[in-house]
GROMACS .gro file of C-alpha atoms in nm:
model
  318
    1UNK     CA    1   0.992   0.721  -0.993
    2UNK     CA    2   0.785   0.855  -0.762
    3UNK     CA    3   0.873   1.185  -0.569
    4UNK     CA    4   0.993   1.039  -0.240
    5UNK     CA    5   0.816   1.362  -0.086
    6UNK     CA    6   0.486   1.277  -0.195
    7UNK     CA    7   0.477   0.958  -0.009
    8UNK     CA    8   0.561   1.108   0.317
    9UNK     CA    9   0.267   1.409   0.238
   10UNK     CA   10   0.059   1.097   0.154
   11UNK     CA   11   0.122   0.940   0.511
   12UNK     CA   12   0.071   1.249   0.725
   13UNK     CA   13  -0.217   1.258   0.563
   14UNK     CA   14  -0.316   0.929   0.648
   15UNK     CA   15  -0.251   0.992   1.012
   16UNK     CA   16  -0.466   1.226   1.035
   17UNK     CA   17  -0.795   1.065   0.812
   18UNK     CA   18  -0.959   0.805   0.916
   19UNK     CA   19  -0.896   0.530   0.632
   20UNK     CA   20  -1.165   0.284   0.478
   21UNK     CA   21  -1.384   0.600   0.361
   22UNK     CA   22  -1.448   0.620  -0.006
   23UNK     CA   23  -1.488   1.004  -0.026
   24UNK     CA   24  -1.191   1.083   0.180
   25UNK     CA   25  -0.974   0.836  -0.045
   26UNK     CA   26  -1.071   1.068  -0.331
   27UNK     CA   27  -1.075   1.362  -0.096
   28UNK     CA   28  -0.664   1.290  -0.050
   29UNK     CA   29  -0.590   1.181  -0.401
   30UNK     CA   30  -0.751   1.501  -0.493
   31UNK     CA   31  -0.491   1.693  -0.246
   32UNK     CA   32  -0.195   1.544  -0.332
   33UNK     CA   33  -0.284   1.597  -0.675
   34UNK     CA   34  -0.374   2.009  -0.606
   35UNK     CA   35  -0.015   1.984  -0.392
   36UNK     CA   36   0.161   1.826  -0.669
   37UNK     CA   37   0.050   2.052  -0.934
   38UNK     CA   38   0.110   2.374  -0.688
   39UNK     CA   39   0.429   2.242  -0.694
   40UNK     CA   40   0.521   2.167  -1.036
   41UNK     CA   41   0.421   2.486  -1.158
   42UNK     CA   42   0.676   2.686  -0.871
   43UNK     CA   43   0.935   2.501  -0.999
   44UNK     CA   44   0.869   2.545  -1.335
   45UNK     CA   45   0.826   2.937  -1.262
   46UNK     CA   46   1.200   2.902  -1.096
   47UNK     CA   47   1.337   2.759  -1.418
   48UNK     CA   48   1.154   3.047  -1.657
   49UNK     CA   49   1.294   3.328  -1.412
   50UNK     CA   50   1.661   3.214  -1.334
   51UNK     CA   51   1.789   3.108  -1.637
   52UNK     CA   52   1.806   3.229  -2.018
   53UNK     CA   53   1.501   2.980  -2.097
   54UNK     CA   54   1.349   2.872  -2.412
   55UNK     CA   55   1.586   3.016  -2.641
   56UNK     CA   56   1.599   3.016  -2.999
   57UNK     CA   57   1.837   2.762  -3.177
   58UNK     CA   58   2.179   2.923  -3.267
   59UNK     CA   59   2.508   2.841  -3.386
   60UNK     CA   60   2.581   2.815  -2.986
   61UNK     CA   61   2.366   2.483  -2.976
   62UNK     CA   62   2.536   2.340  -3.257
   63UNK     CA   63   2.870   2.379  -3.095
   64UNK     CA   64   3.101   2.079  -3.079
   65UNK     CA   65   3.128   1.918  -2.757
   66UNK     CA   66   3.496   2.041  -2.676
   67UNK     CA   67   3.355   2.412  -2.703
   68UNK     CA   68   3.020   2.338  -2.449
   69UNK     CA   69   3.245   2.164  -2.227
   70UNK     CA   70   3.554   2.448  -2.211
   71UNK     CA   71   3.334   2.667  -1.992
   72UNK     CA   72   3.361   2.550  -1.661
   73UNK     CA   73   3.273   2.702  -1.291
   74UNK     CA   74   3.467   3.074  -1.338
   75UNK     CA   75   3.433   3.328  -1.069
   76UNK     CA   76   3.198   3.502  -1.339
   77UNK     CA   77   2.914   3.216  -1.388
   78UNK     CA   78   2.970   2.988  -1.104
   79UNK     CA   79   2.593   3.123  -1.010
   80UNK     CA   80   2.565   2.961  -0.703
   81UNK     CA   81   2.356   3.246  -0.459
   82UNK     CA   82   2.277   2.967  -0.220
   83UNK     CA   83   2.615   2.885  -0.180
   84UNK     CA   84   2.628   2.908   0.164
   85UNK     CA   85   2.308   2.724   0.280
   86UNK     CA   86   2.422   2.479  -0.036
   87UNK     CA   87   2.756   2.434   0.146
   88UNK     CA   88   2.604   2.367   0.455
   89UNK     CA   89   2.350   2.096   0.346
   90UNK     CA   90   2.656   1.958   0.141
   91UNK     CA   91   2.793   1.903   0.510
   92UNK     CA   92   2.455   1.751   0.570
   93UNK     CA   93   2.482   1.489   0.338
   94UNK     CA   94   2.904   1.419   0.372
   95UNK     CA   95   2.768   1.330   0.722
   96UNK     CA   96   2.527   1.087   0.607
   97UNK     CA   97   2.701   0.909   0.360
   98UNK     CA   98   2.988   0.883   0.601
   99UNK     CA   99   2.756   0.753   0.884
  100UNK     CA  100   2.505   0.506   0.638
  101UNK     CA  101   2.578   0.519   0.247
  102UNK     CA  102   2.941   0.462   0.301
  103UNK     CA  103   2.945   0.114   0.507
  104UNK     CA  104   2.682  -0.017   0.330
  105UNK     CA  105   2.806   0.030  -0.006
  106UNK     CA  106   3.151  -0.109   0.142
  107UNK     CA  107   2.944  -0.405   0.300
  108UNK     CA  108   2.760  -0.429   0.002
  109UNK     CA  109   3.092  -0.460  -0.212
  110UNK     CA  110   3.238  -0.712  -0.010
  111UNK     CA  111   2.894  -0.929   0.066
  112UNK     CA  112   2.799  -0.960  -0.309
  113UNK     CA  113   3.018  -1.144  -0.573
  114UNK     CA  114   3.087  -0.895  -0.883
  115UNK     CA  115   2.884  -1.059  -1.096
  116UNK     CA  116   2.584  -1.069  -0.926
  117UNK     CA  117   2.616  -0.659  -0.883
  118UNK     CA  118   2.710  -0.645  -1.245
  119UNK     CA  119   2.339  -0.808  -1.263
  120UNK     CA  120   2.123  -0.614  -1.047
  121UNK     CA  121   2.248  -0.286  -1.164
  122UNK     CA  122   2.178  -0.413  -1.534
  123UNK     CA  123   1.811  -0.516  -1.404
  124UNK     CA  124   1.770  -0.233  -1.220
  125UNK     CA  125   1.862  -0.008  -1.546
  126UNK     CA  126   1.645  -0.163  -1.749
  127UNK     CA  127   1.323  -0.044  -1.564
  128UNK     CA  128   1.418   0.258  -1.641
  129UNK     CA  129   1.403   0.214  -1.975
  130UNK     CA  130   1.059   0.370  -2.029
  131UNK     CA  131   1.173   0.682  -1.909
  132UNK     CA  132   1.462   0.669  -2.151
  133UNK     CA  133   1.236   0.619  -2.402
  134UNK     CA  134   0.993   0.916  -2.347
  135UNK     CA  135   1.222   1.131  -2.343
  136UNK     CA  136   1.439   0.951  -2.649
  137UNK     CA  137   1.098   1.057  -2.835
  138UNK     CA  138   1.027   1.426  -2.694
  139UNK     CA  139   1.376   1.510  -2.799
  140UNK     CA  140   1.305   1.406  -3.152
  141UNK     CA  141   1.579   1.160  -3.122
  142UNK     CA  142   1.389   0.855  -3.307
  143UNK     CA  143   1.738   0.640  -3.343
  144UNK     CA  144   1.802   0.684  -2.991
  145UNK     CA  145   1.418   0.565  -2.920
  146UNK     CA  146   1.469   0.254  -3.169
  147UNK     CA  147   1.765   0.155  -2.960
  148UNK     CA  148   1.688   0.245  -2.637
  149UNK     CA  149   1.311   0.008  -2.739
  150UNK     CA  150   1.539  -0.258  -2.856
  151UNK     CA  151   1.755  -0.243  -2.560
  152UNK     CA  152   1.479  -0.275  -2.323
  153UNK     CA  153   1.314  -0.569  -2.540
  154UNK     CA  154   1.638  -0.761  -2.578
  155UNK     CA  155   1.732  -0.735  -2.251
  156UNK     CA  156   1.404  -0.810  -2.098
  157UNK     CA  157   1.382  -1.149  -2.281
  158UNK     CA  158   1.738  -1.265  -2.388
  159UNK     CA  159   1.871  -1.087  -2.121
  160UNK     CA  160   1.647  -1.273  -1.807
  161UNK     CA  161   1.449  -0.977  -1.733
  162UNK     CA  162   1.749  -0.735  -1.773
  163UNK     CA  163   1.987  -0.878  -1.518
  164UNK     CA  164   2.237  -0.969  -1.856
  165UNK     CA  165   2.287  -0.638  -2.072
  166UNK     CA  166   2.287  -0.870  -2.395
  167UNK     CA  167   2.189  -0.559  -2.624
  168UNK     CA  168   2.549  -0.422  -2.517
  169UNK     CA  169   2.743  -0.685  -2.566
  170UNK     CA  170   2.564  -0.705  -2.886
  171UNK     CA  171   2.689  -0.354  -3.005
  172UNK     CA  172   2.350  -0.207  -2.918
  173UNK     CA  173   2.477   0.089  -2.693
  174UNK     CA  174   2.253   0.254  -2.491
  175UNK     CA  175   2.269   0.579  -2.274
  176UNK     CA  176   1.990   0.714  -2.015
  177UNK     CA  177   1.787   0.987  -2.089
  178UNK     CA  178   1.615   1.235  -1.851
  179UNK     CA  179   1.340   1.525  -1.826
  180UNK     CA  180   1.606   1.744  -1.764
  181UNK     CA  181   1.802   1.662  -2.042
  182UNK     CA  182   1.488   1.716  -2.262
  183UNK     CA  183   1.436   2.053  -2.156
  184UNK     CA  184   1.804   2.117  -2.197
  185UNK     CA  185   1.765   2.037  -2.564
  186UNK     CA  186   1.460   2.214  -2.583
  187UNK     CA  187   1.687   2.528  -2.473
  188UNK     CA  188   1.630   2.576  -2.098
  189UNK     CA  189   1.882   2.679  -1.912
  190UNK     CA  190   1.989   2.524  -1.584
  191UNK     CA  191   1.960   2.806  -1.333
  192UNK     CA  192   2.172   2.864  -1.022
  193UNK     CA  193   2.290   2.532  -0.847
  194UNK     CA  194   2.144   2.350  -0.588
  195UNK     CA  195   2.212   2.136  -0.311
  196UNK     CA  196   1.955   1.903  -0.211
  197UNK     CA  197   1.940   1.740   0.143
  198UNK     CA  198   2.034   1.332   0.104
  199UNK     CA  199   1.950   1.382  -0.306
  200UNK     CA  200   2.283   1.596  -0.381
  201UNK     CA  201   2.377   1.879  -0.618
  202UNK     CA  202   2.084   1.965  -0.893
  203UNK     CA  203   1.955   2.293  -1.038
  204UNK     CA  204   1.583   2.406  -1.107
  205UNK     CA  205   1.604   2.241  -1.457
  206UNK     CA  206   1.650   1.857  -1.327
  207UNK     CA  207   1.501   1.930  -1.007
  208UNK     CA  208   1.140   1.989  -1.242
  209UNK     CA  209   1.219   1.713  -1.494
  210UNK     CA  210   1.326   1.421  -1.213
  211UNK     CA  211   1.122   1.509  -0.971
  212UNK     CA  212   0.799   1.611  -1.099
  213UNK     CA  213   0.763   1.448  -1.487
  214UNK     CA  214   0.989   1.134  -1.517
  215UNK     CA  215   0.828   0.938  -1.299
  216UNK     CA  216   0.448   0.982  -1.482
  217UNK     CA  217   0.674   0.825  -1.765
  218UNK     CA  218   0.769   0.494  -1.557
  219UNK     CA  219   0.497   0.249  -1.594
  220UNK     CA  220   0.622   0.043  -1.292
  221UNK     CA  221   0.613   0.353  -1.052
  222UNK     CA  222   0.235   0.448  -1.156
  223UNK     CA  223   0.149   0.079  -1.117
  224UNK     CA  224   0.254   0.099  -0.763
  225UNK     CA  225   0.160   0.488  -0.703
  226UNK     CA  226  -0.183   0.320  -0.807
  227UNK     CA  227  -0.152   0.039  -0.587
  228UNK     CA  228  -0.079   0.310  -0.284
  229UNK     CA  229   0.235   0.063  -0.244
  230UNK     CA  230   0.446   0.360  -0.152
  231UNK     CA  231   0.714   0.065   0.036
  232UNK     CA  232   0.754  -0.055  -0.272
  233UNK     CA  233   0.861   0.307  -0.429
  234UNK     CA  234   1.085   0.392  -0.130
  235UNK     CA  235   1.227   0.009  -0.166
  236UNK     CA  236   1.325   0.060  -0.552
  237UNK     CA  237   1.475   0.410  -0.475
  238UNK     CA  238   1.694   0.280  -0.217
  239UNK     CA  239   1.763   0.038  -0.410
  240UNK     CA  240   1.888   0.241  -0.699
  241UNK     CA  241   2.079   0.476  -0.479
  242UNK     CA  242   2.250   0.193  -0.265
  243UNK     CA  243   2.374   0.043  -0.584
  244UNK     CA  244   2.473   0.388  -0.779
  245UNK     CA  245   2.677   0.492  -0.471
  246UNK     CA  246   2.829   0.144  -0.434
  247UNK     CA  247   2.973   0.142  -0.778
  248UNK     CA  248   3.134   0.462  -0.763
  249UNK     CA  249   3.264   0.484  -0.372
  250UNK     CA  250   3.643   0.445  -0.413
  251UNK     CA  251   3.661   0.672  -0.760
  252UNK     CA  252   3.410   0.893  -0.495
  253UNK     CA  253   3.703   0.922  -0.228
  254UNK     CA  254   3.948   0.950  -0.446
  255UNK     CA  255   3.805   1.278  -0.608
  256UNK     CA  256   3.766   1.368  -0.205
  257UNK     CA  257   4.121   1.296  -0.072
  258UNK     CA  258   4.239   1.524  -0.411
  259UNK     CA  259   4.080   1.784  -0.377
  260UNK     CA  260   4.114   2.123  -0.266
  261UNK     CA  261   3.774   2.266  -0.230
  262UNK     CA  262   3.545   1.961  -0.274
  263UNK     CA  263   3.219   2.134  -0.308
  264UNK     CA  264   3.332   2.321  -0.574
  265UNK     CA  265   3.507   1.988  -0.761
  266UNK     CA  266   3.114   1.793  -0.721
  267UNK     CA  267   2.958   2.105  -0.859
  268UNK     CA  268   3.216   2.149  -1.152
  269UNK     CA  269   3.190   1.796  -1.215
  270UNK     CA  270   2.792   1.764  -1.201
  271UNK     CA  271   2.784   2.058  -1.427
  272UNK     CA  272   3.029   1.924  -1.663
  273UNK     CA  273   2.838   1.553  -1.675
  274UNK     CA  274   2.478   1.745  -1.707
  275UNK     CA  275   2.625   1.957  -2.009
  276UNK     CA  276   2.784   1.607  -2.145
  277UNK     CA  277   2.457   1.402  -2.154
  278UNK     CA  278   2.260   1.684  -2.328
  279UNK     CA  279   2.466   1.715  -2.584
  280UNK     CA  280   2.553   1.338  -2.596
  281UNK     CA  281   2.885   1.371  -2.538
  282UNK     CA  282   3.169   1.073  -2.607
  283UNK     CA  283   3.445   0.938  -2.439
  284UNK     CA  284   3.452   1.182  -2.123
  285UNK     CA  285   3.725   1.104  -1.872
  286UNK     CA  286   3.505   1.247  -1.588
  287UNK     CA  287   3.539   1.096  -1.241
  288UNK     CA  288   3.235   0.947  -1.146
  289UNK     CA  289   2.937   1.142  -0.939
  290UNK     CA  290   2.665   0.973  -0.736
  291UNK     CA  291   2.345   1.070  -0.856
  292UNK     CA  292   2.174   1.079  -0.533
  293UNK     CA  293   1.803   1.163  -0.625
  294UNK     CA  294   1.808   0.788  -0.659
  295UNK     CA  295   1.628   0.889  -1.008
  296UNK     CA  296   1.857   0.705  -1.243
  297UNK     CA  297   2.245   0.566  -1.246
  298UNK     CA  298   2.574   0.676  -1.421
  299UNK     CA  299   2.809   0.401  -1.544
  300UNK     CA  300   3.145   0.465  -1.391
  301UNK     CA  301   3.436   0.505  -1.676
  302UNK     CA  302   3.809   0.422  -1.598
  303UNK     CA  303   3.940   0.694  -1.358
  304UNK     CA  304   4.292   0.675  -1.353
  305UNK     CA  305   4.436   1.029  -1.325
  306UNK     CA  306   4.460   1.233  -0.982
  307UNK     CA  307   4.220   1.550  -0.960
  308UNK     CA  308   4.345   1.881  -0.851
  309UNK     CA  309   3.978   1.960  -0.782
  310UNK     CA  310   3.870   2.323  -0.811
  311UNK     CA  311   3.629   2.491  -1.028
  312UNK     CA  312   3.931   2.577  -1.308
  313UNK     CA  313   3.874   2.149  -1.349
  314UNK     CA  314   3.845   2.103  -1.756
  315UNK     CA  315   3.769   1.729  -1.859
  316UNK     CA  316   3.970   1.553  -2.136
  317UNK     CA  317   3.793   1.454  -2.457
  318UNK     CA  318   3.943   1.129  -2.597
   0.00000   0.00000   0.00000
């Protein structure tokens, strides 16, 4: 997708330019590109300097899943400087899925029949299959590219444009792939955690990957980046977020009424599902976590035990 951000620089742009003009189309495009790139390459500079990046393959990156997953959010590598401005935009955002994100997901619940959700989440997975794939391939994970192609083709006809997951029900599981997982493979590290205003918790790794690659890989986002249909972007992003936060709302407040320091059970937790999908971790009893960049979705499992919520939380591998 599209960086939300970049359609808004786009419009104030617009404002300001009088439209119809040939050379200041290109004179804009040429702009946002400079802006984009500026960008890209800061972030990328934040990744390099705050984390141990790029590092050489060891017995460490081998490590079965239970061993990655035992370290959790200790006083010792919580790293989390901008805990206090992250705390306070976390407030930010508890206010404005209590005042929007909440009710509609609740009306959106109660307005839809299941099966019709069940249906537009499928079809709105599917698009993002391209991504998947990209990244399937720059991981060197060919298997995961066959399937993830053979998802997206067998869902896309059989499957009535991807609103029936047929290849699942088929035995053809699937599971999303990201930018930031790439460069986790590749050996970045994460870097201290973030909290980002409406988007929710991230670090400099996904922040770069999400935000500033994935979407060049989505062939329906640079059709409409193209098409300067930046509605149609913001549409499809609220789209995916609306229907993300639906799904998981009531495992959501659940992990909320729980615990004692929420912040620090959402940053454990996103932590803990970041670490899973890079290392393509099984049968995780992790309650479920918004992604609120509206950049892709996580499937909520069965969450049936009570959280003490703290940064001490340790998942249970099945």
């Amino acid at each position: 997708m599209k960086n939300e951000g970049e359609g808004v620089v786009a419009r104030c742009f617009k404002i300001g330019m009088l439209e119809g003009s040939g050379s200041e189309s290109r004179a804009v495009n040429n702009l946002r590109s400079k802006i984009r790139s500026a960008i890209f390459v800061l972030l990328s500079l934040i990744v390099l300097i705050g984390s141990p990046v790029w590092a050489a393959e060891s017995q460490s990156d081998q490590a079965p899943l239970q061993t990655l997953l035992a370290a959790t959010d200790d006083s010792e590598d919580v790293n989390d400087p901008l805990e206090q401005v992250n705390r306070w935009i976390f407030t930010f955002n508890e206010f404005f899925q209590d005042v929007l994100l909440r009710p509609l997901s609740t009306l959106y619940n109660e307005a839809v029949p299941e099966m019709a959700r069940t249906g537009i989440s499928n079809f709105l997975n599917n698009l993002k299959s391209p991504v998947t794939l990209a990244n399937n391939i720059l991981q060197g994970d060919i298997d995961g590219a066959m399937t993830t192609l053979g998802r997206f083709i067998v869902n896309s006809t059989v499957g009535i444009a991807g609103f029936a997951d047929v290849a699942t029900n088929s035995g053809l599981e699937g599971r999303d792939e990201d930018f930031g997982q790439t460069l986790g493979v590749w050996g970045a590290g994460e870097g201290f955690y973030l909290v980002l205003p409406i988007f929710g918790p991230s670090n400099p790794r996904d922040l770069v990957g999400k935000f500033f690659v994935d979407p060049f890989f989505d062939p329906l986002n640079l059709y409409l980046a193209d098409a300067d249909r930046d509605e149609e972007i913001l549409a499809r992003s609220a789209a995916n977020g609306l229907v993300e936060y639906a799904s998981v709302v009531e495992e959501l407040n659940q992990v909320k009424k729980t615990s004692v320091d929420y912040y620090a059970t959402i940053r454990s937790l996103y932590r803990q599902k970041r670490k899973s999908e890079i290392s393509n971790g099984e049968d995780l009893e992790l309650p479920p976590i918004p992604d609120l960049d509206f950049s892709y979705d996580m499937t909520p499992e069965d969450f049936n035990q009570p959280l003490a919520g703290a940064d001490s939380l340790r998942p249970q591998v099945q």
